[in-house]
Amino acid sequence: RASMAESAWWSAPERANDDNDNAGASYELFEAYKAVPNFLGHVLELGCGPFTQLRTILSAPGHQYEVTSVTLADPILLLESKHPKSSFASGAFELNRLCFLTT
């Protein structure tokens, strides 16, 4: 039920222009991710949603992160990837037009 409610939330027409999941609030609450190390190694994000928190972290200004691999898991990822501004709209995990992981 939770997955279907989440899917309905992101597929609603009024959310078509959303391009993050409260990324600005997360950035502020986690103090610009200053405690996150530069080398992230193998990253696993569970319940990543259409935008992913990893995209928010990797986009943080003033930081340059190194990632060995990325695994994004979400039971409704295929549905969420259809959101017009999803991190996966092109069929790949993208950050600033750089492809990190094909789906």
Tab-separated table of C-alpha atoms in Angstrom:
chain	number	residue	atom	x	y	z
A	1	ARG	CA	0.000	0.000	0.000
A	2	ALA	CA	2.778	2.429	0.846
A	3	SER	CA	4.397	1.907	-2.556
A	4	MET	CA	1.141	2.553	-4.371
A	5	ALA	CA	0.492	5.711	-2.329
A	6	GLU	CA	4.007	6.918	-3.133
A	7	SER	CA	3.473	6.174	-6.817
A	8	ALA	CA	0.168	8.085	-6.812
A	9	TRP	CA	1.860	11.028	-5.084
A	10	TRP	CA	4.638	11.396	-7.663
A	11	SER	CA	2.415	10.720	-10.690
A	12	ALA	CA	-0.101	13.444	-9.766
A	13	PRO	CA	-0.215	16.197	-12.444
A	14	GLU	CA	0.574	18.926	-9.902
A	15	ARG	CA	3.943	17.238	-9.187
A	16	ALA	CA	5.092	17.215	-12.831
A	17	ASN	CA	7.458	20.147	-12.247
A	18	ASP	CA	8.976	18.813	-9.019
A	19	ASP	CA	12.663	18.038	-9.486
A	20	ASN	CA	13.769	17.074	-5.991
A	21	ASP	CA	12.478	15.570	-2.773
A	22	ASN	CA	12.999	18.474	-0.352
A	23	ALA	CA	16.655	18.553	-1.311
A	24	GLY	CA	17.164	22.078	0.010
A	25	ALA	CA	15.792	21.157	3.428
A	26	SER	CA	17.964	18.032	3.553
A	27	TYR	CA	21.026	20.069	2.601
A	28	GLU	CA	20.383	22.526	5.434
A	29	LEU	CA	19.393	19.939	8.058
A	30	PHE	CA	22.508	17.873	7.360
A	31	GLU	CA	24.737	20.969	7.481
A	32	ALA	CA	25.700	20.908	3.798
A	33	TYR	CA	26.723	17.231	4.155
A	34	LYS	CA	30.051	18.293	5.666
A	35	ALA	CA	30.223	15.035	7.684
A	36	VAL	CA	29.976	12.925	4.514
A	37	PRO	CA	33.424	11.663	3.457
A	38	ASN	CA	34.703	12.441	-0.053
A	39	PHE	CA	35.183	8.758	-0.848
A	40	LEU	CA	31.813	6.999	-0.696
A	41	GLY	CA	32.871	3.666	-2.193
A	42	HIS	CA	29.984	1.307	-2.989
A	43	VAL	CA	26.697	3.122	-2.340
A	44	LEU	CA	23.351	1.435	-1.669
A	45	GLU	CA	20.236	3.589	-1.422
A	46	LEU	CA	17.026	1.842	-0.416
A	47	GLY	CA	13.711	3.452	-1.302
A	48	CYS	CA	15.441	5.965	-3.560
A	49	GLY	CA	12.290	7.445	-5.085
A	50	PRO	CA	12.317	9.363	-8.356
A	51	PHE	CA	15.087	11.800	-7.403
A	52	THR	CA	17.313	9.924	-4.882
A	53	GLN	CA	19.084	11.421	-1.907
A	54	LEU	CA	22.386	10.400	-3.507
A	55	ARG	CA	21.784	12.865	-6.334
A	56	THR	CA	21.248	15.588	-3.726
A	57	ILE	CA	24.467	14.684	-1.903
A	58	LEU	CA	26.550	14.408	-5.081
A	59	SER	CA	25.216	17.796	-6.234
A	60	ALA	CA	26.233	19.577	-3.023
A	61	PRO	CA	28.247	22.690	-3.899
A	62	GLY	CA	31.852	22.744	-2.781
A	63	HIS	CA	32.149	18.961	-2.555
A	64	GLN	CA	33.621	16.431	-4.925
A	65	TYR	CA	32.707	12.846	-4.110
A	66	GLU	CA	34.178	9.630	-5.429
A	67	VAL	CA	31.790	6.709	-5.904
A	68	THR	CA	32.881	3.195	-6.874
A	69	SER	CA	29.405	1.880	-7.633
A	70	VAL	CA	25.772	2.785	-7.063
A	71	THR	CA	22.889	0.446	-6.331
A	72	LEU	CA	19.484	2.093	-6.140
A	73	ALA	CA	16.583	-0.027	-4.935
A	74	ASP	CA	12.937	0.899	-4.850
A	75	PRO	CA	9.997	-1.459	-5.406
A	76	ILE	CA	8.322	1.075	-7.705
A	77	LEU	CA	11.393	2.514	-9.404
A	78	LEU	CA	10.053	1.728	-12.879
A	79	LEU	CA	6.907	3.747	-12.154
A	80	GLU	CA	8.825	6.600	-10.515
A	81	SER	CA	11.298	6.772	-13.405
A	82	LYS	CA	8.449	7.995	-15.604
A	83	HIS	CA	8.260	11.274	-13.656
A	84	PRO	CA	9.314	13.985	-16.152
A	85	LYS	CA	12.176	15.230	-13.948
A	86	SER	CA	13.176	11.915	-12.404
A	87	SER	CA	16.852	11.083	-11.963
A	88	PHE	CA	16.087	8.204	-14.335
A	89	ALA	CA	13.949	9.908	-16.997
A	90	SER	CA	16.483	9.055	-19.719
A	91	GLY	CA	16.748	5.414	-18.611
A	92	ALA	CA	19.957	6.045	-16.648
A	93	PHE	CA	20.819	7.559	-13.266
A	94	GLU	CA	21.894	11.063	-14.169
A	95	LEU	CA	23.560	13.880	-12.304
A	96	ASN	CA	24.158	17.109	-14.217
A	97	ARG	CA	23.926	15.206	-17.516
A	98	LEU	CA	26.535	12.648	-16.457
A	99	CYS	CA	25.352	9.053	-16.601
A	100	PHE	CA	26.364	6.994	-13.569
A	101	LEU	CA	24.290	3.857	-13.852
A	102	THR	CA	22.106	2.399	-16.532
A	103	THR	CA	18.869	0.805	-15.398
